[in-house]
Amino acid sequence: MRCSFCPFLSSAVFNCDLHCHSTCSDGLLPAAEVARRAAANGVDMLALTDHDDVDGLAAAREVADAVGMAFVNGVEISIEWERLQIHVLGLAFDVADAPLNAGLAAIRSGRIERARRMSAELALVGVGGAFEGAMRYAANPNLISRAHFGRYLVEAGVCKDLRSVFEAYLVPGRPGYVDHRWATLGDSVRWILDAGGIAAVAHPGRYKLTRSEMRRFLGEFKDLGGQAIEVMSGSHTPEHVAVYGRLAKEYGFLASRGSDFHGPGESYVDLGQLAPLPDGLTPVWEAF
Ligand code: AMP
Ligand code: MN
Ligand code: MN
Ligand code: MN
């Protein structure tokens, strides 16, 4: 298939990375550095997709423009669907859209209070000072996330690495996890669509949904106007790629590709280093 941005390149070698994080949420590098690193890694088109925040987009776009890398606006919205936390990506939307910005601000405002509750729960199992400790890692305190708690718990010697911290403390059923009211699926898709963007399900392979629940979720997402799912993701196994490639075709979803890079030394997959999308799928970037 030909790529719509460069007629001489097949889409298989057009290197799009449409999912990554900066210090505006829980990434380790400032937005401008994320864009610089992407360009150095050979990314042709980048979307910065911070959690519930669009503040890094201007700085990333400025670098992208200067080095001649295509850039699209992105955001990763935290939603709750049947008590599960799910992430919906917004891509190529108008960053000045007022309802989208108001919706994101509402999600952010709940995060500090949630962090205090997480800290109180952790204190009950003998882990003290977690709120202050996690806050030291949060360059943007409004975007305090479990990733910041994880980094502090590793620093405090509670667990040896992030992976074991999440398993032991920060996932449902564990002492540092508290339920939280995020946006609804309908809100997130509506905000993105009304801002002229494309809504994509982030890393569908990560959710603890049965096969029939996943089908119900994807059906609802499509009925609401959702257009895409991530097929290539830094958190997908080869089996996930096969399963979600098939589901993308079956549901008529565009396919996205994103590393979900959070920082050097922390993420398994660096910017732009995922395998290309499998053949036979329609890349989401053809719709931008
Ligand atoms: P939150 O939005 O505060 O619920 O935090 C979710 C973030 O925690 C994700 O975006 C990841 O950055 C991080 N995270 C979630 N699960 C894991 C895991 N198993 N290992 C490492 N980081 C994780
Ligand atoms: Mn994150
Ligand atoms: Mn995510
Ligand atoms: Mn992410």
PDB file of C-alpha atoms and ligand atoms in Angstrom:
ATOM      1  CA  MET A   1       0.000   0.000   0.000  1.00  0.00           C
ATOM      2  CA  ARG A   2       1.239   3.521  -0.796  1.00  0.00           C
ATOM      3  CA  CYS A   3       1.657   5.981   1.993  1.00  0.00           C
ATOM      4  CA  SER A   4      -0.485   9.110   1.654  1.00  0.00           C
ATOM      5  CA  PHE A   5       2.317  11.390   2.925  1.00  0.00           C
ATOM      6  CA  CYS A   6       5.092  10.218   0.676  1.00  0.00           C
ATOM      7  CA  PRO A   7       4.009   8.533  -2.577  1.00  0.00           C
ATOM      8  CA  PHE A   8       7.434   6.917  -2.963  1.00  0.00           C
ATOM      9  CA  LEU A   9       7.329   5.079   0.336  1.00  0.00           C
ATOM     10  CA  SER A  10       5.221   2.038   1.115  1.00  0.00           C
ATOM     11  CA  SER A  11       3.360   2.443   4.410  1.00  0.00           C
ATOM     12  CA  ALA A  12       5.376  -0.493   5.774  1.00  0.00           C
ATOM     13  CA  VAL A  13       8.480   1.694   5.940  1.00  0.00           C
ATOM     14  CA  PHE A  14       6.716   4.926   6.898  1.00  0.00           C
ATOM     15  CA  ASN A  15       7.721   5.061  10.548  1.00  0.00           C
ATOM     16  CA  CYS A  16       4.775   6.355  12.598  1.00  0.00           C
ATOM     17  CA  ASP A  17       4.846   6.367  16.365  1.00  0.00           C
ATOM     18  CA  LEU A  18       1.470   7.511  17.619  1.00  0.00           C
ATOM     19  CA  HIS A  19       1.728   6.835  21.359  1.00  0.00           C
ATOM     20  CA  CYS A  20       4.283   8.180  23.845  1.00  0.00           C
ATOM     21  CA  HIS A  21       4.593  10.256  27.018  1.00  0.00           C
ATOM     22  CA  SER A  22       6.490  13.291  28.295  1.00  0.00           C
ATOM     23  CA  THR A  23       6.935  14.884  31.730  1.00  0.00           C
ATOM     24  CA  CYS A  24       3.545  16.537  31.138  1.00  0.00           C
ATOM     25  CA  SER A  25       2.183  13.204  32.363  1.00  0.00           C
ATOM     26  CA  ASP A  26       4.255  10.234  33.529  1.00  0.00           C
ATOM     27  CA  GLY A  27       7.055  10.196  30.969  1.00  0.00           C
ATOM     28  CA  LEU A  28      10.654  10.872  31.965  1.00  0.00           C
ATOM     29  CA  LEU A  29      11.640  13.337  29.206  1.00  0.00           C
ATOM     30  CA  PRO A  30      10.273  16.830  28.485  1.00  0.00           C
ATOM     31  CA  ALA A  31       8.055  17.021  25.398  1.00  0.00           C
ATOM     32  CA  ALA A  32      10.699  18.726  23.231  1.00  0.00           C
ATOM     33  CA  GLU A  33      13.201  15.991  24.076  1.00  0.00           C
ATOM     34  CA  VAL A  34      10.686  13.292  23.223  1.00  0.00           C
ATOM     35  CA  ALA A  35      10.294  14.840  19.769  1.00  0.00           C
ATOM     36  CA  ARG A  36      14.083  15.175  19.334  1.00  0.00           C
ATOM     37  CA  ARG A  37      14.616  11.560  20.311  1.00  0.00           C
ATOM     38  CA  ALA A  38      11.851  10.392  17.952  1.00  0.00           C
ATOM     39  CA  ALA A  39      13.443  12.236  15.032  1.00  0.00           C
ATOM     40  CA  ALA A  40      16.878  10.824  15.916  1.00  0.00           C
ATOM     41  CA  ASN A  41      15.342   7.331  15.952  1.00  0.00           C
ATOM     42  CA  GLY A  42      13.994   7.799  12.414  1.00  0.00           C
ATOM     43  CA  VAL A  43      10.349   8.498  13.203  1.00  0.00           C
ATOM     44  CA  ASP A  44       8.570  10.057  10.185  1.00  0.00           C
ATOM     45  CA  MET A  45       5.382  10.986  12.043  1.00  0.00           C
ATOM     46  CA  LEU A  46       4.953  11.407  15.790  1.00  0.00           C
ATOM     47  CA  ALA A  47       1.973  11.868  18.098  1.00  0.00           C
ATOM     48  CA  LEU A  48       2.672  12.800  21.718  1.00  0.00           C
ATOM     49  CA  THR A  49      -0.144  11.260  23.795  1.00  0.00           C
ATOM     50  CA  ASP A  50       0.187  12.321  27.419  1.00  0.00           C
ATOM     51  CA  HIS A  51      -2.383  11.045  29.893  1.00  0.00           C
ATOM     52  CA  ASP A  52      -5.343  13.466  30.138  1.00  0.00           C
ATOM     53  CA  ASP A  53      -3.172  16.469  29.208  1.00  0.00           C
ATOM     54  CA  VAL A  54      -2.283  18.363  26.026  1.00  0.00           C
ATOM     55  CA  ASP A  55       0.234  20.843  27.469  1.00  0.00           C
ATOM     56  CA  GLY A  56       3.269  19.231  25.810  1.00  0.00           C
ATOM     57  CA  LEU A  57       1.933  19.366  22.257  1.00  0.00           C
ATOM     58  CA  ALA A  58       3.142  22.863  21.351  1.00  0.00           C
ATOM     59  CA  ALA A  59       6.751  22.209  22.425  1.00  0.00           C
ATOM     60  CA  ALA A  60       6.848  18.824  20.674  1.00  0.00           C
ATOM     61  CA  ARG A  61       5.364  20.297  17.503  1.00  0.00           C
ATOM     62  CA  GLU A  62       7.921  23.107  17.474  1.00  0.00           C
ATOM     63  CA  VAL A  63      10.785  20.594  17.479  1.00  0.00           C
ATOM     64  CA  ALA A  64       9.028  18.395  14.903  1.00  0.00           C
ATOM     65  CA  ASP A  65       8.569  21.390  12.568  1.00  0.00           C
ATOM     66  CA  ALA A  66      12.219  22.391  12.994  1.00  0.00           C
ATOM     67  CA  VAL A  67      13.552  18.930  12.102  1.00  0.00           C
ATOM     68  CA  GLY A  68      10.976  18.162   9.369  1.00  0.00           C
ATOM     69  CA  MET A  69       9.114  15.362  11.169  1.00  0.00           C
ATOM     70  CA  ALA A  70       5.342  15.193  10.747  1.00  0.00           C
ATOM     71  CA  PHE A  71       3.475  15.757  14.004  1.00  0.00           C
ATOM     72  CA  VAL A  72      -0.121  15.113  15.019  1.00  0.00           C
ATOM     73  CA  ASN A  73      -1.817  16.162  18.234  1.00  0.00           C
ATOM     74  CA  GLY A  74      -2.467  13.319  20.650  1.00  0.00           C
ATOM     75  CA  VAL A  75      -3.833  12.540  24.103  1.00  0.00           C
ATOM     76  CA  GLU A  76      -4.466   9.323  26.065  1.00  0.00           C
ATOM     77  CA  ILE A  77      -7.747   9.661  27.943  1.00  0.00           C
ATOM     78  CA  SER A  78      -8.362   7.635  31.124  1.00  0.00           C
ATOM     79  CA  ILE A  79     -11.860   6.183  31.154  1.00  0.00           C
ATOM     80  CA  GLU A  80     -13.797   3.703  33.218  1.00  0.00           C
ATOM     81  CA  TRP A  81     -15.783   0.994  31.461  1.00  0.00           C
ATOM     82  CA  GLU A  82     -17.645  -1.482  33.651  1.00  0.00           C
ATOM     83  CA  ARG A  83     -15.287  -0.726  36.558  1.00  0.00           C
ATOM     84  CA  LEU A  84     -12.170  -1.302  34.444  1.00  0.00           C
ATOM     85  CA  GLN A  85      -9.678   1.450  33.661  1.00  0.00           C
ATOM     86  CA  ILE A  86      -9.285   1.721  29.893  1.00  0.00           C
ATOM     87  CA  HIS A  87      -7.317   4.170  27.757  1.00  0.00           C
ATOM     88  CA  VAL A  88      -8.703   5.867  24.648  1.00  0.00           C
ATOM     89  CA  LEU A  89      -6.316   7.734  22.357  1.00  0.00           C
ATOM     90  CA  GLY A  90      -7.370  10.922  20.647  1.00  0.00           C
ATOM     91  CA  LEU A  91      -5.380  11.719  17.500  1.00  0.00           C
ATOM     92  CA  ALA A  92      -5.245  14.705  15.130  1.00  0.00           C
ATOM     93  CA  PHE A  93      -7.803  16.852  16.982  1.00  0.00           C
ATOM     94  CA  ASP A  94      -8.008  20.611  17.417  1.00  0.00           C
ATOM     95  CA  VAL A  95      -5.997  21.312  20.571  1.00  0.00           C
ATOM     96  CA  ALA A  96      -7.951  24.525  21.256  1.00  0.00           C
ATOM     97  CA  ASP A  97     -11.308  22.722  21.417  1.00  0.00           C
ATOM     98  CA  ALA A  98     -13.026  23.959  24.608  1.00  0.00           C
ATOM     99  CA  PRO A  99     -15.177  20.918  25.555  1.00  0.00           C
ATOM    100  CA  LEU A 100     -12.195  18.570  25.088  1.00  0.00           C
ATOM    101  CA  ASN A 101     -10.006  20.765  27.309  1.00  0.00           C
ATOM    102  CA  ALA A 102     -12.735  21.058  29.937  1.00  0.00           C
ATOM    103  CA  GLY A 103     -13.197  17.275  29.949  1.00  0.00           C
ATOM    104  CA  LEU A 104      -9.470  16.661  30.393  1.00  0.00           C
ATOM    105  CA  ALA A 105      -9.311  19.254  33.204  1.00  0.00           C
ATOM    106  CA  ALA A 106     -12.129  17.434  35.000  1.00  0.00           C
ATOM    107  CA  ILE A 107     -10.244  14.119  34.824  1.00  0.00           C
ATOM    108  CA  ARG A 108      -7.045  15.750  36.082  1.00  0.00           C
ATOM    109  CA  SER A 109      -8.753  17.369  39.034  1.00  0.00           C
ATOM    110  CA  GLY A 110      -9.591  13.952  40.510  1.00  0.00           C
ATOM    111  CA  ARG A 111      -6.011  12.691  40.412  1.00  0.00           C
ATOM    112  CA  ILE A 112      -4.586  14.492  43.467  1.00  0.00           C
ATOM    113  CA  GLU A 113      -7.405  13.331  45.712  1.00  0.00           C
ATOM    114  CA  ARG A 114      -6.960   9.786  44.389  1.00  0.00           C
ATOM    115  CA  ALA A 115      -3.211   9.986  45.068  1.00  0.00           C
ATOM    116  CA  ARG A 116      -3.906  10.954  48.693  1.00  0.00           C
ATOM    117  CA  ARG A 117      -6.207   7.947  49.059  1.00  0.00           C
ATOM    118  CA  MET A 118      -3.571   5.661  47.506  1.00  0.00           C
ATOM    119  CA  SER A 119      -1.009   7.009  49.950  1.00  0.00           C
ATOM    120  CA  ALA A 120      -3.332   6.410  52.921  1.00  0.00           C
ATOM    121  CA  GLU A 121      -3.898   2.812  51.801  1.00  0.00           C
ATOM    122  CA  LEU A 122      -0.154   2.245  51.383  1.00  0.00           C
ATOM    123  CA  ALA A 123       0.486   3.669  54.888  1.00  0.00           C
ATOM    124  CA  LEU A 124      -1.865   1.012  56.287  1.00  0.00           C
ATOM    125  CA  VAL A 125       0.450  -1.697  54.952  1.00  0.00           C
ATOM    126  CA  GLY A 126       3.573   0.004  56.284  1.00  0.00           C
ATOM    127  CA  VAL A 127       4.649   2.110  53.296  1.00  0.00           C
ATOM    128  CA  GLY A 128       4.868   5.685  54.582  1.00  0.00           C
ATOM    129  CA  GLY A 129       5.337   9.004  52.791  1.00  0.00           C
ATOM    130  CA  ALA A 130       4.100   7.737  49.437  1.00  0.00           C
ATOM    131  CA  PHE A 131       2.178  10.884  48.465  1.00  0.00           C
ATOM    132  CA  GLU A 132       5.180  13.170  49.006  1.00  0.00           C
ATOM    133  CA  GLY A 133       7.513  10.571  47.500  1.00  0.00           C
ATOM    134  CA  ALA A 134       5.447  10.136  44.337  1.00  0.00           C
ATOM    135  CA  MET A 135       4.976  13.907  44.010  1.00  0.00           C
ATOM    136  CA  ARG A 136       8.737  14.347  43.799  1.00  0.00           C
ATOM    137  CA  TYR A 137       8.607  12.370  40.544  1.00  0.00           C
ATOM    138  CA  ALA A 138       5.666  14.290  39.098  1.00  0.00           C
ATOM    139  CA  ALA A 139       6.915  17.254  37.072  1.00  0.00           C
ATOM    140  CA  ASN A 140       3.242  18.084  36.518  1.00  0.00           C
ATOM    141  CA  PRO A 141       1.570  17.575  39.930  1.00  0.00           C
ATOM    142  CA  ASN A 142      -1.899  17.681  38.337  1.00  0.00           C
ATOM    143  CA  LEU A 143      -0.982  14.530  36.506  1.00  0.00           C
ATOM    144  CA  ILE A 144       0.159  12.437  39.443  1.00  0.00           C
ATOM    145  CA  SER A 145      -0.092   8.830  38.240  1.00  0.00           C
ATOM    146  CA  ARG A 146       0.527   5.312  39.445  1.00  0.00           C
ATOM    147  CA  ALA A 147       3.791   5.405  37.481  1.00  0.00           C
ATOM    148  CA  HIS A 148       5.088   8.096  39.888  1.00  0.00           C
ATOM    149  CA  PHE A 149       4.082   5.982  42.883  1.00  0.00           C
ATOM    150  CA  GLY A 150       5.817   3.009  41.269  1.00  0.00           C
ATOM    151  CA  ARG A 151       9.055   4.961  40.846  1.00  0.00           C
ATOM    152  CA  TYR A 152       8.955   6.089  44.477  1.00  0.00           C
ATOM    153  CA  LEU A 153       8.251   2.562  45.779  1.00  0.00           C
ATOM    154  CA  VAL A 154      11.251   1.248  43.848  1.00  0.00           C
ATOM    155  CA  GLU A 155      13.395   4.110  45.194  1.00  0.00           C
ATOM    156  CA  ALA A 156      12.210   3.316  48.755  1.00  0.00           C
ATOM    157  CA  GLY A 157      13.300  -0.299  48.269  1.00  0.00           C
ATOM    158  CA  VAL A 158       9.783  -1.700  48.654  1.00  0.00           C
ATOM    159  CA  CYS A 159      10.175  -3.731  45.434  1.00  0.00           C
ATOM    160  CA  LYS A 160      13.085  -4.274  43.080  1.00  0.00           C
ATOM    161  CA  ASP A 161      11.477  -2.921  39.904  1.00  0.00           C
ATOM    162  CA  LEU A 162       8.373  -1.249  38.506  1.00  0.00           C
ATOM    163  CA  ARG A 163       6.881  -4.470  37.288  1.00  0.00           C
ATOM    164  CA  SER A 164       6.896  -6.080  40.740  1.00  0.00           C
ATOM    165  CA  VAL A 165       5.657  -2.845  42.366  1.00  0.00           C
ATOM    166  CA  PHE A 166       2.607  -2.873  40.099  1.00  0.00           C
ATOM    167  CA  GLU A 167       1.914  -6.560  40.702  1.00  0.00           C
ATOM    168  CA  ALA A 168       2.245  -6.271  44.478  1.00  0.00           C
ATOM    169  CA  TYR A 169       0.753  -2.833  45.171  1.00  0.00           C
ATOM    170  CA  LEU A 170      -0.787  -0.859  42.351  1.00  0.00           C
ATOM    171  CA  VAL A 171      -3.339  -3.012  40.526  1.00  0.00           C
ATOM    172  CA  PRO A 172      -6.948  -3.889  41.504  1.00  0.00           C
ATOM    173  CA  GLY A 173      -7.074  -6.102  44.582  1.00  0.00           C
ATOM    174  CA  ARG A 174      -3.726  -4.812  45.868  1.00  0.00           C
ATOM    175  CA  PRO A 175      -3.324  -2.435  48.846  1.00  0.00           C
ATOM    176  CA  GLY A 176      -2.224   0.690  46.960  1.00  0.00           C
ATOM    177  CA  TYR A 177      -4.989   0.573  44.347  1.00  0.00           C
ATOM    178  CA  VAL A 178      -8.109   2.679  44.821  1.00  0.00           C
ATOM    179  CA  ASP A 179     -11.106   2.903  42.544  1.00  0.00           C
ATOM    180  CA  HIS A 180     -11.526   6.149  40.735  1.00  0.00           C
ATOM    181  CA  ARG A 181     -14.188   7.861  38.658  1.00  0.00           C
ATOM    182  CA  TRP A 182     -12.645   8.518  35.254  1.00  0.00           C
ATOM    183  CA  ALA A 183     -14.461   9.746  32.132  1.00  0.00           C
ATOM    184  CA  THR A 184     -16.981   7.463  30.445  1.00  0.00           C
ATOM    185  CA  LEU A 185     -16.312   5.816  27.088  1.00  0.00           C
ATOM    186  CA  GLY A 186     -19.047   7.982  25.559  1.00  0.00           C
ATOM    187  CA  ASP A 187     -17.535  11.215  26.944  1.00  0.00           C
ATOM    188  CA  SER A 188     -14.061  10.444  25.658  1.00  0.00           C
ATOM    189  CA  VAL A 189     -15.155   9.525  22.136  1.00  0.00           C
ATOM    190  CA  ARG A 190     -17.480  12.513  21.896  1.00  0.00           C
ATOM    191  CA  TRP A 191     -14.813  14.989  23.050  1.00  0.00           C
ATOM    192  CA  ILE A 192     -12.341  13.629  20.489  1.00  0.00           C
ATOM    193  CA  LEU A 193     -14.794  13.479  17.575  1.00  0.00           C
ATOM    194  CA  ASP A 194     -16.262  16.911  18.297  1.00  0.00           C
ATOM    195  CA  ALA A 195     -12.701  18.302  18.284  1.00  0.00           C
ATOM    196  CA  GLY A 196     -12.266  16.885  14.778  1.00  0.00           C
ATOM    197  CA  GLY A 197     -10.056  13.966  15.869  1.00  0.00           C
ATOM    198  CA  ILE A 198      -9.910  10.201  15.576  1.00  0.00           C
ATOM    199  CA  ALA A 199     -10.546   7.974  18.602  1.00  0.00           C
ATOM    200  CA  ALA A 200      -8.449   4.824  18.985  1.00  0.00           C
ATOM    201  CA  VAL A 201      -8.461   2.121  21.678  1.00  0.00           C
ATOM    202  CA  ALA A 202      -4.998   2.105  23.315  1.00  0.00           C
ATOM    203  CA  HIS A 203      -3.235  -1.261  23.828  1.00  0.00           C
ATOM    204  CA  PRO A 204      -6.392  -3.442  23.785  1.00  0.00           C
ATOM    205  CA  GLY A 205      -4.293  -6.475  24.728  1.00  0.00           C
ATOM    206  CA  ARG A 206      -3.676  -5.058  28.211  1.00  0.00           C
ATOM    207  CA  TYR A 207      -7.212  -5.132  29.555  1.00  0.00           C
ATOM    208  CA  LYS A 208      -8.538  -7.903  31.730  1.00  0.00           C
ATOM    209  CA  LEU A 209     -11.588  -8.512  29.544  1.00  0.00           C
ATOM    210  CA  THR A 210     -12.895 -11.888  28.410  1.00  0.00           C
ATOM    211  CA  ARG A 211     -13.221 -12.402  24.679  1.00  0.00           C
ATOM    212  CA  SER A 212     -16.940 -11.671  24.771  1.00  0.00           C
ATOM    213  CA  GLU A 213     -16.471  -8.584  26.968  1.00  0.00           C
ATOM    214  CA  MET A 214     -13.837  -7.287  24.530  1.00  0.00           C
ATOM    215  CA  ARG A 215     -16.303  -7.758  21.666  1.00  0.00           C
ATOM    216  CA  ARG A 216     -18.978  -5.894  23.591  1.00  0.00           C
ATOM    217  CA  PHE A 217     -16.501  -3.110  24.377  1.00  0.00           C
ATOM    218  CA  LEU A 218     -15.361  -2.811  20.744  1.00  0.00           C
ATOM    219  CA  GLY A 219     -18.974  -2.857  19.551  1.00  0.00           C
ATOM    220  CA  GLU A 220     -19.904  -0.011  21.923  1.00  0.00           C
ATOM    221  CA  PHE A 221     -16.791   1.924  20.929  1.00  0.00           C
ATOM    222  CA  LYS A 222     -17.674   1.581  17.244  1.00  0.00           C
ATOM    223  CA  ASP A 223     -21.329   2.524  17.794  1.00  0.00           C
ATOM    224  CA  LEU A 224     -20.173   5.685  19.592  1.00  0.00           C
ATOM    225  CA  GLY A 225     -18.038   6.655  16.582  1.00  0.00           C
ATOM    226  CA  GLY A 226     -14.638   5.166  17.559  1.00  0.00           C
ATOM    227  CA  GLN A 227     -12.591   4.539  14.406  1.00  0.00           C
ATOM    228  CA  ALA A 228      -9.306   2.829  15.302  1.00  0.00           C
ATOM    229  CA  ILE A 229      -7.463   0.420  17.593  1.00  0.00           C
ATOM    230  CA  GLU A 230      -3.796   0.012  18.368  1.00  0.00           C
ATOM    231  CA  VAL A 231      -2.545  -3.173  16.780  1.00  0.00           C
ATOM    232  CA  MET A 232       1.213  -2.610  17.132  1.00  0.00           C
ATOM    233  CA  SER A 233       1.901  -1.508  20.709  1.00  0.00           C
ATOM    234  CA  GLY A 234       4.880  -1.609  23.036  1.00  0.00           C
ATOM    235  CA  SER A 235       2.761  -3.637  25.410  1.00  0.00           C
ATOM    236  CA  HIS A 236       1.485  -6.185  22.868  1.00  0.00           C
ATOM    237  CA  THR A 237       2.799  -9.713  22.408  1.00  0.00           C
ATOM    238  CA  PRO A 238       2.883 -11.254  18.895  1.00  0.00           C
ATOM    239  CA  GLU A 239      -0.373 -13.045  19.835  1.00  0.00           C
ATOM    240  CA  HIS A 240      -2.013  -9.717  20.684  1.00  0.00           C
ATOM    241  CA  VAL A 241      -0.907  -8.332  17.313  1.00  0.00           C
ATOM    242  CA  ALA A 242      -2.536 -11.276  15.534  1.00  0.00           C
ATOM    243  CA  VAL A 243      -5.757 -11.090  17.568  1.00  0.00           C
ATOM    244  CA  TYR A 244      -6.197  -7.307  17.280  1.00  0.00           C
ATOM    245  CA  GLY A 245      -5.187  -7.288  13.627  1.00  0.00           C
ATOM    246  CA  ARG A 246      -8.040  -9.745  12.990  1.00  0.00           C
ATOM    247  CA  LEU A 247     -10.477  -7.738  15.109  1.00  0.00           C
ATOM    248  CA  ALA A 248      -9.502  -4.500  13.332  1.00  0.00           C
ATOM    249  CA  LYS A 249     -10.443  -6.096  10.012  1.00  0.00           C
ATOM    250  CA  GLU A 250     -13.620  -7.639  11.352  1.00  0.00           C
ATOM    251  CA  TYR A 251     -14.885  -4.380  12.890  1.00  0.00           C
ATOM    252  CA  GLY A 252     -13.571  -2.157  10.106  1.00  0.00           C
ATOM    253  CA  PHE A 253     -11.226  -0.266  12.441  1.00  0.00           C
ATOM    254  CA  LEU A 254      -8.174   1.642  11.245  1.00  0.00           C
ATOM    255  CA  ALA A 255      -4.959   0.228  12.744  1.00  0.00           C
ATOM    256  CA  SER A 256      -2.567   2.270  14.874  1.00  0.00           C
ATOM    257  CA  ARG A 257       1.044   1.798  15.899  1.00  0.00           C
ATOM    258  CA  GLY A 258       2.601   3.262  19.043  1.00  0.00           C
ATOM    259  CA  SER A 259       5.509   2.432  21.316  1.00  0.00           C
ATOM    260  CA  ASP A 260       3.915   3.834  24.538  1.00  0.00           C
ATOM    261  CA  PHE A 261       7.439   5.065  25.321  1.00  0.00           C
ATOM    262  CA  HIS A 262       7.715   6.568  28.833  1.00  0.00           C
ATOM    263  CA  GLY A 263      11.477   6.941  29.109  1.00  0.00           C
ATOM    264  CA  PRO A 264      14.904   5.474  28.490  1.00  0.00           C
ATOM    265  CA  GLY A 265      15.664   2.561  30.786  1.00  0.00           C
ATOM    266  CA  GLU A 266      12.003   2.216  31.736  1.00  0.00           C
ATOM    267  CA  SER A 267      10.245   1.304  28.491  1.00  0.00           C
ATOM    268  CA  TYR A 268      11.023  -1.900  26.614  1.00  0.00           C
ATOM    269  CA  VAL A 269      10.391  -0.290  23.244  1.00  0.00           C
ATOM    270  CA  ASP A 270      12.024   2.980  22.254  1.00  0.00           C
ATOM    271  CA  LEU A 271      10.391   5.591  20.021  1.00  0.00           C
ATOM    272  CA  GLY A 272       9.874   4.394  16.445  1.00  0.00           C
ATOM    273  CA  GLN A 273      11.292   0.938  17.086  1.00  0.00           C
ATOM    274  CA  LEU A 274       8.226  -1.250  16.853  1.00  0.00           C
ATOM    275  CA  ALA A 275       7.773  -3.630  13.932  1.00  0.00           C
ATOM    276  CA  PRO A 276       5.630  -2.242  11.077  1.00  0.00           C
ATOM    277  CA  LEU A 277       1.882  -2.851  11.017  1.00  0.00           C
ATOM    278  CA  PRO A 278       0.993  -6.266   9.608  1.00  0.00           C
ATOM    279  CA  ASP A 279      -0.102  -6.300   5.950  1.00  0.00           C
ATOM    280  CA  GLY A 280      -3.764  -6.043   5.079  1.00  0.00           C
ATOM    281  CA  LEU A 281      -4.677  -3.378   7.651  1.00  0.00           C
ATOM    282  CA  THR A 282      -5.538   0.252   6.924  1.00  0.00           C
ATOM    283  CA  PRO A 283      -3.116   2.500   8.853  1.00  0.00           C
ATOM    284  CA  VAL A 284      -4.846   5.174  10.903  1.00  0.00           C
ATOM    285  CA  TRP A 285      -2.455   7.833   9.549  1.00  0.00           C
ATOM    286  CA  GLU A 286      -4.047   7.511   6.117  1.00  0.00           C
ATOM    287  CA  ALA A 287      -7.116   9.164   7.635  1.00  0.00           C
ATOM    288  CA  PHE A 288      -5.317  12.248   9.022  1.00  0.00           C
TER     289      PHE A 288
HETATM  290  P1  AMP B   1      -2.802   5.922  36.265  1.00  0.00           P
HETATM  291  O1  AMP B   1      -3.197   6.665  35.023  1.00  0.00           O
HETATM  292  O2  AMP B   1      -2.433   6.827  37.386  1.00  0.00           O
HETATM  293  O3  AMP B   1      -3.780   4.860  36.663  1.00  0.00           O
HETATM  294  O4  AMP B   1      -1.425   5.167  35.935  1.00  0.00           O
HETATM  295  C1  AMP B   1      -1.331   4.314  34.838  1.00  0.00           C
HETATM  296  C2  AMP B   1       0.119   4.305  34.388  1.00  0.00           C
HETATM  297  O5  AMP B   1       0.875   3.441  35.221  1.00  0.00           O
HETATM  298  C3  AMP B   1       0.289   3.733  32.986  1.00  0.00           C
HETATM  299  O6  AMP B   1       0.105   4.717  32.018  1.00  0.00           O
HETATM  300  C4  AMP B   1       1.733   3.293  33.023  1.00  0.00           C
HETATM  301  O7  AMP B   1       2.582   4.392  32.845  1.00  0.00           O
HETATM  302  C5  AMP B   1       1.885   2.806  34.433  1.00  0.00           C
HETATM  303  N1  AMP B   1       1.672   1.347  34.535  1.00  0.00           N
HETATM  304  C6  AMP B   1       0.505   0.676  34.573  1.00  0.00           C
HETATM  305  N2  AMP B   1       0.712  -0.659  34.709  1.00  0.00           N
HETATM  306  C7  AMP B   1       2.069  -0.813  34.763  1.00  0.00           C
HETATM  307  C8  AMP B   1       2.948  -1.939  34.912  1.00  0.00           C
HETATM  308  N3  AMP B   1       2.468  -3.182  35.048  1.00  0.00           N
HETATM  309  N4  AMP B   1       4.280  -1.701  34.922  1.00  0.00           N
HETATM  310  C9  AMP B   1       4.771  -0.445  34.805  1.00  0.00           C
HETATM  311  N5  AMP B   1       4.007   0.646  34.677  1.00  0.00           N
HETATM  312  C10 AMP B   1       2.672   0.477  34.656  1.00  0.00           C
HETATM  313 MN    MN B   2       1.752   6.079  31.732  1.00  0.00          MN
HETATM  314 MN    MN B   3      -2.131   3.393  28.525  1.00  0.00          MN
HETATM  315 MN    MN B   4       0.395   5.372  27.240  1.00  0.00          MN
END
